[in-house]
Amino acid sequence: MTQPPTLGLIGCGMVGSALARLAVASGLNVVLSNSRGPESLAALVAELGPRARAATPPEAAQASDMVAVAVPLNAYDRLPVSELAGRTVIDLMNYHPERHGRIAVLESGKMTPSRLVQRHLVGSPVVKVFSDIDFRRLRPGPRLGVLDRSVLPVAGDDVDAKAEVSRLLSALGYNVIDVGTFENSRVLTALAVATEQARAVTRAMAEKLEILPPDSPGYVNWPTASCSAAVRMRLSPQEQRIMTLTAAGRSLTEVAQEMYLSEKTVRNYLSRIYGKLGVRSRHQAILHWLGHVGSPDIESTAT
């Protein structure tokens, strides 16, 4: 009987732990590790069950078919080079200088974060993925049809490694888009920043509509990802842009100005959108777009 693949994780904070849960739910074995030692992961191992065990980072690297790295970027040079050699490394790290300190070569713009990691891990092909998705979106769930799966971008210089990671992502329930080399991964960093900003305005709108009480713990997905792909396909790109702005709290006048359209044209677009979404008002359309109708995309989570 063929054994399921083993995914190693170096770094088991919010992102690493979420990925471990998703991997186990998808039938993979996981080897968890962090800088504090295997004993600090006992509770997570107990939660995940027999498919999980804890180890040191070098041990996790050696015991795994593929390794996901989710440590602060300023700790990249402490990743075990020899133990990771020959294995594909999935880079989940983002550069947050305000949290972890500035790295001169990244500040100069001469190198992308993933290429910096690749320079350190000379014997391991590195693939950038998961940098643009909130850890609360990495949750076990039914493997939906092709049109309803979320799409994750991957970037890297090694074509075979990207194909290997793409197969893993498919097993985890995602579709994949290859955005190219590490140089193109800069767009993923920009997308992560934009996503955080969009989540903030979406959260504010959810509170304004009394979907969530102010200051309550929880997470609201950003508008363009809250509806399923099947729902979004009903709308044209122009209509999707109008709904994104509307759900972010823009008035009809502001939408018209931002899209260089007349208010009458925007009003006509909204009428067509309401018909396609099966709603009768702006308020209902926003609720639908935020995922609050039919399949809520708002969840309470402890902070």
CSV table of C-alpha atoms in Angstrom, one decimal:
chain,number,residue,atom,x,y,z
A,1,MET,CA,0.0,0.0,0.0
A,2,THR,CA,1.4,3.4,-1.0
A,3,GLN,CA,2.1,5.7,1.9
A,4,PRO,CA,0.7,9.2,1.7
A,5,PRO,CA,3.3,11.9,1.2
A,6,THR,CA,4.8,13.7,4.3
A,7,LEU,CA,4.8,17.4,4.5
A,8,GLY,CA,7.4,19.0,6.9
A,9,LEU,CA,6.7,22.3,8.5
A,10,ILE,CA,9.4,24.6,9.9
A,11,GLY,CA,7.5,27.2,11.9
A,12,CYS,CA,4.1,26.3,13.5
A,13,GLY,CA,2.6,29.7,14.3
A,14,MET,CA,-0.8,30.7,13.0
A,15,VAL,CA,0.0,30.0,9.3
A,16,GLY,CA,2.0,26.8,9.8
A,17,SER,CA,-0.6,25.3,12.2
A,18,ALA,CA,-3.4,26.1,9.7
A,19,LEU,CA,-1.5,24.5,6.9
A,20,ALA,CA,-0.8,21.4,9.1
A,21,ARG,CA,-4.5,21.0,9.8
A,22,LEU,CA,-5.4,21.3,6.2
A,23,ALA,CA,-2.7,18.8,5.2
A,24,VAL,CA,-3.9,16.2,7.7
A,25,ALA,CA,-7.5,16.7,6.7
A,26,SER,CA,-6.4,16.1,3.1
A,27,GLY,CA,-4.8,12.7,4.0
A,28,LEU,CA,-1.1,13.8,4.3
A,29,ASN,CA,1.3,13.0,7.1
A,30,VAL,CA,3.0,16.0,8.8
A,31,VAL,CA,6.2,16.5,10.7
A,32,LEU,CA,6.0,19.7,12.8
A,33,SER,CA,8.9,21.8,14.1
A,34,ASN,CA,9.7,25.2,15.4
A,35,SER,CA,12.5,27.0,17.2
A,36,ARG,CA,11.2,26.1,20.7
A,37,GLY,CA,11.5,22.3,20.4
A,38,PRO,CA,9.2,19.4,19.9
A,39,GLU,CA,7.7,19.5,23.4
A,40,SER,CA,6.2,22.9,22.6
A,41,LEU,CA,4.1,21.3,19.9
A,42,ALA,CA,2.5,18.5,22.0
A,43,ALA,CA,-0.9,20.1,22.0
A,44,LEU,CA,-1.0,20.6,18.3
A,45,VAL,CA,0.2,17.0,17.7
A,46,ALA,CA,-2.6,15.7,20.0
A,47,GLU,CA,-5.1,17.8,18.1
A,48,LEU,CA,-4.0,16.5,14.7
A,49,GLY,CA,-3.8,12.9,15.7
A,50,PRO,CA,-1.8,9.9,14.4
A,51,ARG,CA,-0.8,11.6,11.1
A,52,ALA,CA,1.3,14.2,13.0
A,53,ARG,CA,4.5,14.2,15.0
A,54,ALA,CA,6.9,16.8,16.2
A,55,ALA,CA,10.6,17.0,15.6
A,56,THR,CA,13.4,19.5,15.4
A,57,PRO,CA,13.7,21.6,12.1
A,58,PRO,CA,16.6,19.4,10.8
A,59,GLU,CA,14.7,16.2,11.6
A,60,ALA,CA,11.5,17.6,10.0
A,61,ALA,CA,13.4,18.4,6.9
A,62,GLN,CA,15.0,15.0,6.6
A,63,ALA,CA,11.8,13.1,7.3
A,64,SER,CA,9.6,14.9,4.8
A,65,ASP,CA,9.0,14.7,1.0
A,66,MET,CA,8.4,18.5,0.8
A,67,VAL,CA,8.9,21.2,3.5
A,68,ALA,CA,6.9,24.4,4.1
A,69,VAL,CA,8.7,27.2,5.8
A,70,ALA,CA,6.7,29.7,7.9
A,71,VAL,CA,9.2,31.5,10.1
A,72,PRO,CA,9.8,35.2,10.4
A,73,LEU,CA,11.8,36.2,7.3
A,74,ASN,CA,14.7,37.5,9.3
A,75,ALA,CA,15.3,33.9,10.5
A,76,TYR,CA,15.7,32.6,6.9
A,77,ASP,CA,19.5,32.1,7.4
A,78,ARG,CA,18.8,29.7,10.3
A,79,LEU,CA,17.0,27.2,8.0
A,80,PRO,CA,19.0,23.9,7.9
A,81,VAL,CA,20.7,23.9,4.5
A,82,SER,CA,22.1,20.4,4.3
A,83,GLU,CA,19.0,18.7,5.7
A,84,LEU,CA,16.8,20.5,3.2
A,85,ALA,CA,19.0,19.7,0.2
A,86,GLY,CA,17.2,17.9,-2.6
A,87,ARG,CA,13.7,18.8,-1.2
A,88,THR,CA,11.3,21.4,-2.6
A,89,VAL,CA,10.8,24.2,-0.1
A,90,ILE,CA,7.5,26.0,0.1
A,91,ASP,CA,8.1,29.6,1.1
A,92,LEU,CA,5.2,31.0,3.1
A,93,MET,CA,7.1,34.0,4.4
A,94,ASN,CA,6.3,37.7,3.9
A,95,TYR,CA,8.7,40.6,4.5
A,96,HIS,CA,7.4,42.7,7.4
A,97,PRO,CA,10.2,45.1,8.4
A,98,GLU,CA,8.1,46.8,11.0
A,99,ARG,CA,7.8,43.5,12.9
A,100,HIS,CA,11.1,41.7,12.2
A,101,GLY,CA,13.6,44.4,11.3
A,102,ARG,CA,14.9,45.6,7.9
A,103,ILE,CA,17.0,43.6,5.5
A,104,ALA,CA,19.2,45.8,3.5
A,105,VAL,CA,19.2,43.8,0.2
A,106,LEU,CA,15.4,43.8,0.3
A,107,GLU,CA,15.1,47.5,1.1
A,108,SER,CA,17.2,48.3,-1.9
A,109,GLY,CA,14.9,46.4,-4.2
A,110,LYS,CA,17.7,44.4,-5.7
A,111,MET,CA,16.3,41.1,-4.6
A,112,THR,CA,13.0,39.5,-3.8
A,113,PRO,CA,12.4,37.8,-0.4
A,114,SER,CA,12.1,34.3,-2.0
A,115,ARG,CA,15.3,34.8,-4.0
A,116,LEU,CA,17.0,35.7,-0.8
A,117,VAL,CA,15.8,32.4,0.7
A,118,GLN,CA,16.8,30.5,-2.5
A,119,ARG,CA,20.3,32.0,-2.2
A,120,HIS,CA,20.6,30.5,1.3
A,121,LEU,CA,19.1,27.1,0.4
A,122,VAL,CA,21.4,26.4,-2.5
A,123,GLY,CA,20.5,22.7,-2.8
A,124,SER,CA,16.7,23.1,-2.6
A,125,PRO,CA,14.3,24.6,-5.2
A,126,VAL,CA,12.1,27.2,-3.5
A,127,VAL,CA,8.5,28.0,-4.5
A,128,LYS,CA,6.6,31.0,-3.2
A,129,VAL,CA,3.0,30.4,-2.3
A,130,PHE,CA,0.4,31.1,0.4
A,131,SER,CA,1.8,34.7,1.0
A,132,ASP,CA,-1.5,36.3,-0.2
A,133,ILE,CA,-4.0,34.3,1.8
A,134,ASP,CA,-5.0,34.8,5.5
A,135,PHE,CA,-4.3,31.8,7.7
A,136,ARG,CA,-8.0,31.7,8.6
A,137,ARG,CA,-8.8,30.8,5.0
A,138,LEU,CA,-6.5,27.7,5.2
A,139,ARG,CA,-9.2,25.5,6.7
A,140,PRO,CA,-10.3,21.9,6.0
A,141,GLY,CA,-13.5,21.7,4.0
A,142,PRO,CA,-15.1,19.8,1.1
A,143,ARG,CA,-13.1,19.6,-2.1
A,144,LEU,CA,-15.3,21.6,-4.4
A,145,GLY,CA,-15.7,21.5,-8.1
A,146,VAL,CA,-13.1,23.2,-10.3
A,147,LEU,CA,-15.0,26.5,-10.6
A,148,ASP,CA,-15.6,26.8,-6.9
A,149,ARG,CA,-12.0,26.3,-5.8
A,150,SER,CA,-9.9,29.2,-4.6
A,151,VAL,CA,-7.0,29.9,-6.8
A,152,LEU,CA,-3.5,30.3,-5.3
A,153,PRO,CA,-0.6,31.9,-7.2
A,154,VAL,CA,2.8,30.3,-7.2
A,155,ALA,CA,6.1,31.8,-8.2
A,156,GLY,CA,9.6,30.3,-8.6
A,157,ASP,CA,12.5,29.7,-10.9
A,158,ASP,CA,12.3,25.9,-11.0
A,159,VAL,CA,9.5,24.6,-13.3
A,160,ASP,CA,9.6,21.1,-11.9
A,161,ALA,CA,9.4,22.3,-8.3
A,162,LYS,CA,6.4,24.5,-9.1
A,163,ALA,CA,4.7,21.5,-10.7
A,164,GLU,CA,5.3,19.4,-7.5
A,165,VAL,CA,3.9,22.2,-5.3
A,166,SER,CA,0.9,22.5,-7.7
A,167,ARG,CA,0.1,18.9,-7.2
A,168,LEU,CA,0.2,19.3,-3.5
A,169,LEU,CA,-2.1,22.4,-3.7
A,170,SER,CA,-4.6,20.4,-5.8
A,171,ALA,CA,-4.6,17.7,-3.1
A,172,LEU,CA,-5.3,20.4,-0.6
A,173,GLY,CA,-8.3,21.7,-2.6
A,174,TYR,CA,-6.9,24.6,-4.5
A,175,ASN,CA,-6.5,25.6,-8.1
A,176,VAL,CA,-3.1,27.1,-9.1
A,177,ILE,CA,-1.9,29.9,-11.3
A,178,ASP,CA,1.8,30.1,-12.2
A,179,VAL,CA,2.8,33.8,-12.1
A,180,GLY,CA,6.4,33.1,-13.2
A,181,THR,CA,9.7,33.6,-11.6
A,182,PHE,CA,10.8,35.1,-8.3
A,183,GLU,CA,10.9,38.5,-10.0
A,184,ASN,CA,7.2,38.2,-10.6
A,185,SER,CA,6.6,37.2,-7.0
A,186,ARG,CA,6.8,40.9,-6.1
A,187,VAL,CA,3.1,41.2,-7.1
A,188,LEU,CA,2.2,38.6,-4.4
A,189,THR,CA,3.7,40.9,-1.8
A,190,ALA,CA,1.7,43.8,-3.2
A,191,LEU,CA,-1.4,41.6,-3.2
A,192,ALA,CA,-0.9,40.7,0.4
A,193,VAL,CA,-0.8,44.3,1.4
A,194,ALA,CA,-3.8,45.2,-0.7
A,195,THR,CA,-5.7,42.2,0.7
A,196,GLU,CA,-5.1,43.4,4.3
A,197,GLN,CA,-6.4,46.9,3.4
A,198,ALA,CA,-9.4,45.4,1.6
A,199,ARG,CA,-10.2,43.2,4.6
A,200,ALA,CA,-10.1,46.3,6.8
A,201,VAL,CA,-12.7,48.2,4.8
A,202,THR,CA,-14.8,45.0,4.4
A,203,ARG,CA,-14.8,44.5,8.2
A,204,ALA,CA,-15.9,48.1,8.7
A,205,MET,CA,-18.8,47.6,6.2
A,206,ALA,CA,-19.8,44.4,7.9
A,207,GLU,CA,-20.0,46.2,11.3
A,208,LYS,CA,-21.9,49.1,9.7
A,209,LEU,CA,-24.5,46.6,8.3
A,210,GLU,CA,-24.6,45.0,11.7
A,211,ILE,CA,-23.3,41.6,10.4
A,212,LEU,CA,-20.7,41.8,13.2
A,213,PRO,CA,-20.8,43.9,16.4
A,214,PRO,CA,-18.0,46.4,16.7
A,215,ASP,CA,-14.8,45.0,18.3
A,216,SER,CA,-16.0,41.4,18.1
A,217,PRO,CA,-13.4,38.8,17.4
A,218,GLY,CA,-13.7,37.4,13.9
A,219,TYR,CA,-12.6,37.6,10.4
A,220,VAL,CA,-14.3,38.9,7.3
A,221,ASN,CA,-12.9,37.9,3.9
A,222,TRP,CA,-12.3,40.6,1.3
A,223,PRO,CA,-15.1,41.1,-1.2
A,224,THR,CA,-13.7,39.6,-4.3
A,225,ALA,CA,-12.9,36.3,-2.6
A,226,SER,CA,-16.1,36.0,-0.5
A,227,CYS,CA,-18.4,34.9,-3.2
A,228,SER,CA,-17.7,31.6,-4.9
A,229,ALA,CA,-16.2,31.6,-8.4
A,230,ALA,CA,-19.5,30.3,-9.8
A,231,VAL,CA,-21.3,33.4,-8.4
A,232,ARG,CA,-18.6,35.8,-9.7
A,233,MET,CA,-18.8,34.3,-13.1
A,234,ARG,CA,-22.4,35.7,-13.4
A,235,LEU,CA,-20.9,39.2,-13.4
A,236,SER,CA,-18.8,40.9,-16.0
A,237,PRO,CA,-15.3,42.2,-14.9
A,238,GLN,CA,-16.8,45.7,-14.8
A,239,GLU,CA,-19.7,44.5,-12.7
A,240,GLN,CA,-17.3,42.7,-10.3
A,241,ARG,CA,-15.3,45.9,-9.9
A,242,ILE,CA,-18.5,47.9,-9.1
A,243,MET,CA,-19.5,45.4,-6.5
A,244,THR,CA,-16.0,45.4,-5.0
A,245,LEU,CA,-16.1,49.1,-4.6
A,246,THR,CA,-19.7,49.1,-3.3
A,247,ALA,CA,-19.0,46.4,-0.7
A,248,ALA,CA,-16.0,48.4,0.4
A,249,GLY,CA,-18.4,51.3,1.3
A,250,ARG,CA,-18.1,53.6,-1.7
A,251,SER,CA,-21.1,55.7,-2.5
A,252,LEU,CA,-22.7,55.7,-6.0
A,253,THR,CA,-21.0,59.0,-6.7
A,254,GLU,CA,-17.6,57.7,-5.5
A,255,VAL,CA,-17.9,54.5,-7.7
A,256,ALA,CA,-18.7,56.7,-10.7
A,257,GLN,CA,-15.7,58.9,-10.1
A,258,GLU,CA,-13.3,56.1,-9.5
A,259,MET,CA,-14.4,54.2,-12.6
A,260,TYR,CA,-14.8,57.3,-14.8
A,261,LEU,CA,-18.4,56.6,-15.5
A,262,SER,CA,-21.6,58.6,-15.1
A,263,GLU,CA,-23.8,58.0,-12.1
A,264,LYS,CA,-26.6,56.9,-14.4
A,265,THR,CA,-24.3,54.3,-16.0
A,266,VAL,CA,-23.3,52.9,-12.5
A,267,ARG,CA,-27.0,52.9,-11.5
A,268,ASN,CA,-27.8,50.8,-14.6
A,269,TYR,CA,-24.9,48.4,-13.8
A,270,LEU,CA,-26.2,48.0,-10.3
A,271,SER,CA,-29.7,47.2,-11.6
A,272,ARG,CA,-28.3,44.4,-13.8
A,273,ILE,CA,-26.1,43.2,-10.9
A,274,TYR,CA,-29.1,43.0,-8.6
A,275,GLY,CA,-30.9,40.9,-11.2
A,276,LYS,CA,-28.0,38.5,-11.6
A,277,LEU,CA,-27.5,38.1,-7.9
A,278,GLY,CA,-31.2,37.7,-7.3
A,279,VAL,CA,-31.5,40.6,-4.9
A,280,ARG,CA,-33.5,43.8,-4.8
A,281,SER,CA,-31.4,46.4,-3.0
A,282,ARG,CA,-27.8,47.6,-2.5
A,283,HIS,CA,-27.9,46.4,1.1
A,284,GLN,CA,-28.9,42.8,0.0
A,285,ALA,CA,-26.3,42.9,-2.8
A,286,ILE,CA,-23.5,43.8,-0.4
A,287,LEU,CA,-24.6,41.1,2.1
A,288,HIS,CA,-24.5,38.6,-0.8
A,289,TRP,CA,-21.1,39.8,-2.0
A,290,LEU,CA,-19.7,39.5,1.5
A,291,GLY,CA,-20.8,35.9,1.7
A,292,HIS,CA,-23.4,36.5,4.3
A,293,VAL,CA,-26.3,35.0,2.2
A,294,GLY,CA,-26.5,31.3,1.6
A,295,SER,CA,-23.0,30.4,2.5
A,296,PRO,CA,-21.7,32.8,5.2
A,297,ASP,CA,-18.1,33.7,5.0
A,298,ILE,CA,-17.9,35.3,8.5
A,299,GLU,CA,-16.6,33.3,11.3
A,300,SER,CA,-16.0,33.9,15.0
A,301,THR,CA,-12.4,33.1,15.9
A,302,ALA,CA,-10.6,33.7,19.1
A,303,THR,CA,-7.9,36.4,18.9
